[in-house]
Amino acid sequence: MYIIEQTRMISSGAAQAATAANPRNFREHRTHDLAPRGNTLAMSTTALIALTGVVTAGAIWLIVLAARLTRRPRNRPAPSADLVDQALEMKALGQIQEAVFLVRGETGMSHRAASRFVRRL
């Protein structure tokens, strides 16, 4: 695991500065996963790769879910011929609100959609 900041190590009695980019001092730079070091956070390369993978997979999953939800057809039954005939009769008698409520009850449409349907008959 790499530590991002420079550290001082004692090797064979002499003090030397080493960085995480120096591969020969790799063992001296190992530390515990996610162990805080002052203002920096030591994290292994594999943990960083795994975290990036998890975040990327989550983002892709959300995009796919959003695409599926926008393409999913609504499972509402089509208005039957009898329903259309009844709604037309009610509309002819001036009972528009009753026709809207009939269409809503039979199809599960919203009030707005049922009103639009009755107006267009």
CSV table of C-alpha atoms in Angstrom, one decimal:
chain,number,residue,atom,x,y,z
A,1,MET,CA,0.0,0.0,0.0
A,2,TYR,CA,1.3,3.4,-0.8
A,3,ILE,CA,1.5,6.5,1.3
A,4,ILE,CA,1.1,9.7,-0.8
A,5,GLU,CA,3.2,11.9,1.4
A,6,GLN,CA,7.0,11.6,1.8
A,7,THR,CA,8.1,9.6,4.8
A,8,ARG,CA,11.4,9.2,6.5
A,9,MET,CA,12.7,5.7,7.0
A,10,ILE,CA,15.8,4.5,8.7
A,11,SER,CA,17.6,1.8,6.7
A,12,SER,CA,20.8,0.4,8.0
A,13,GLY,CA,21.2,3.3,10.4
A,14,ALA,CA,21.0,6.1,7.8
A,15,ALA,CA,17.9,8.3,7.4
A,16,GLN,CA,16.6,8.6,3.9
A,17,ALA,CA,13.6,10.2,2.3
A,18,ALA,CA,11.4,7.9,0.2
A,19,THR,CA,8.2,8.3,-1.7
A,20,ALA,CA,5.5,5.9,-2.8
A,21,ALA,CA,6.8,6.1,-6.4
A,22,ASN,CA,10.1,4.4,-5.4
A,23,PRO,CA,9.4,0.6,-5.9
A,24,ARG,CA,12.5,-0.6,-4.0
A,25,ASN,CA,11.0,0.9,-0.7
A,26,PHE,CA,7.6,-0.7,-1.3
A,27,ARG,CA,7.6,-2.8,1.9
A,28,GLU,CA,8.3,0.2,4.1
A,29,HIS,CA,5.3,2.1,2.7
A,30,ARG,CA,2.8,-0.6,3.5
A,31,THR,CA,0.2,0.3,6.1
A,32,HIS,CA,-3.3,-0.7,7.0
A,33,ASP,CA,-6.2,-0.2,4.6
A,34,LEU,CA,-7.7,3.3,4.9
A,35,ALA,CA,-5.6,4.2,7.9
A,36,PRO,CA,-5.6,8.0,8.3
A,37,ARG,CA,-2.2,9.7,8.3
A,38,GLY,CA,-2.5,13.3,9.3
A,39,ASN,CA,-4.3,15.1,6.5
A,40,THR,CA,-3.8,12.3,4.0
A,41,LEU,CA,-5.4,8.9,3.7
A,42,ALA,CA,-3.4,5.8,2.9
A,43,MET,CA,-5.2,3.4,0.6
A,44,SER,CA,-4.0,0.4,-1.2
A,45,THR,CA,-4.1,0.4,-5.0
A,46,THR,CA,-6.3,-2.7,-5.1
A,47,ALA,CA,-8.8,-1.0,-2.7
A,48,LEU,CA,-8.8,2.1,-4.8
A,49,ILE,CA,-9.4,0.0,-7.9
A,50,ALA,CA,-12.2,-1.9,-6.2
A,51,LEU,CA,-13.8,1.3,-5.0
A,52,THR,CA,-13.7,2.8,-8.4
A,53,GLY,CA,-15.2,-0.4,-9.9
A,54,VAL,CA,-18.1,-0.4,-7.4
A,55,VAL,CA,-18.9,3.3,-8.0
A,56,THR,CA,-18.8,2.8,-11.8
A,57,ALA,CA,-21.0,-0.3,-11.6
A,58,GLY,CA,-23.5,1.6,-9.5
A,59,ALA,CA,-23.6,4.5,-11.9
A,60,ILE,CA,-24.1,2.1,-14.9
A,61,TRP,CA,-26.9,0.3,-13.0
A,62,LEU,CA,-28.7,3.6,-12.4
A,63,ILE,CA,-28.4,4.6,-16.0
A,64,VAL,CA,-29.8,1.3,-17.2
A,65,LEU,CA,-32.6,1.5,-14.7
A,66,ALA,CA,-33.5,5.0,-15.8
A,67,ALA,CA,-33.5,3.9,-19.5
A,68,ARG,CA,-35.8,0.9,-18.7
A,69,LEU,CA,-38.2,3.0,-16.7
A,70,THR,CA,-38.6,5.5,-19.6
A,71,ARG,CA,-39.2,2.8,-22.1
A,72,ARG,CA,-41.6,0.6,-20.1
A,73,PRO,CA,-45.1,0.7,-21.5
A,74,ARG,CA,-47.8,1.3,-19.0
A,75,ASN,CA,-49.9,-1.8,-18.4
A,76,ARG,CA,-53.3,-0.2,-18.7
A,77,PRO,CA,-56.1,-2.0,-20.4
A,78,ALA,CA,-57.3,-0.4,-23.6
A,79,PRO,CA,-60.8,1.0,-23.3
A,80,SER,CA,-63.4,-1.5,-24.5
A,81,ALA,CA,-66.0,-0.7,-27.1
A,82,ASP,CA,-68.7,-0.9,-24.4
A,83,LEU,CA,-66.9,1.6,-22.3
A,84,VAL,CA,-66.5,4.0,-25.3
A,85,ASP,CA,-70.3,3.6,-26.1
A,86,GLN,CA,-71.2,4.3,-22.4
A,87,ALA,CA,-69.0,7.3,-22.2
A,88,LEU,CA,-70.4,8.7,-25.5
A,89,GLU,CA,-73.9,8.3,-24.2
A,90,MET,CA,-73.0,10.1,-21.0
A,91,LYS,CA,-71.3,12.9,-22.9
A,92,ALA,CA,-74.3,13.3,-25.2
A,93,LEU,CA,-76.5,13.7,-22.1
A,94,GLY,CA,-74.2,16.3,-20.6
A,95,GLN,CA,-72.8,14.1,-17.9
A,96,ILE,CA,-69.2,14.7,-18.7
A,97,GLN,CA,-67.9,14.3,-15.1
A,98,GLU,CA,-69.7,11.0,-14.7
A,99,ALA,CA,-68.2,9.8,-18.0
A,100,VAL,CA,-64.7,10.8,-16.8
A,101,PHE,CA,-65.3,8.9,-13.5
A,102,LEU,CA,-66.5,5.9,-15.4
A,103,VAL,CA,-63.4,5.9,-17.6
A,104,ARG,CA,-61.2,6.3,-14.6
A,105,GLY,CA,-62.8,3.4,-12.8
A,106,GLU,CA,-62.6,1.0,-15.7
A,107,THR,CA,-59.1,1.8,-17.0
A,108,GLY,CA,-57.2,3.3,-14.0
A,109,MET,CA,-56.4,6.5,-15.9
A,110,SER,CA,-55.6,9.7,-14.1
A,111,HIS,CA,-58.3,12.4,-14.0
A,112,ARG,CA,-56.4,14.4,-16.5
A,113,ALA,CA,-56.0,11.5,-19.0
A,114,ALA,CA,-59.6,10.4,-18.6
A,115,SER,CA,-60.9,14.0,-19.1
A,116,ARG,CA,-58.8,14.2,-22.3
A,117,PHE,CA,-60.1,10.9,-23.5
A,118,VAL,CA,-63.8,11.9,-22.9
A,119,ARG,CA,-63.2,15.3,-24.6
A,120,ARG,CA,-61.8,13.6,-27.7
A,121,LEU,CA,-64.7,11.2,-28.1
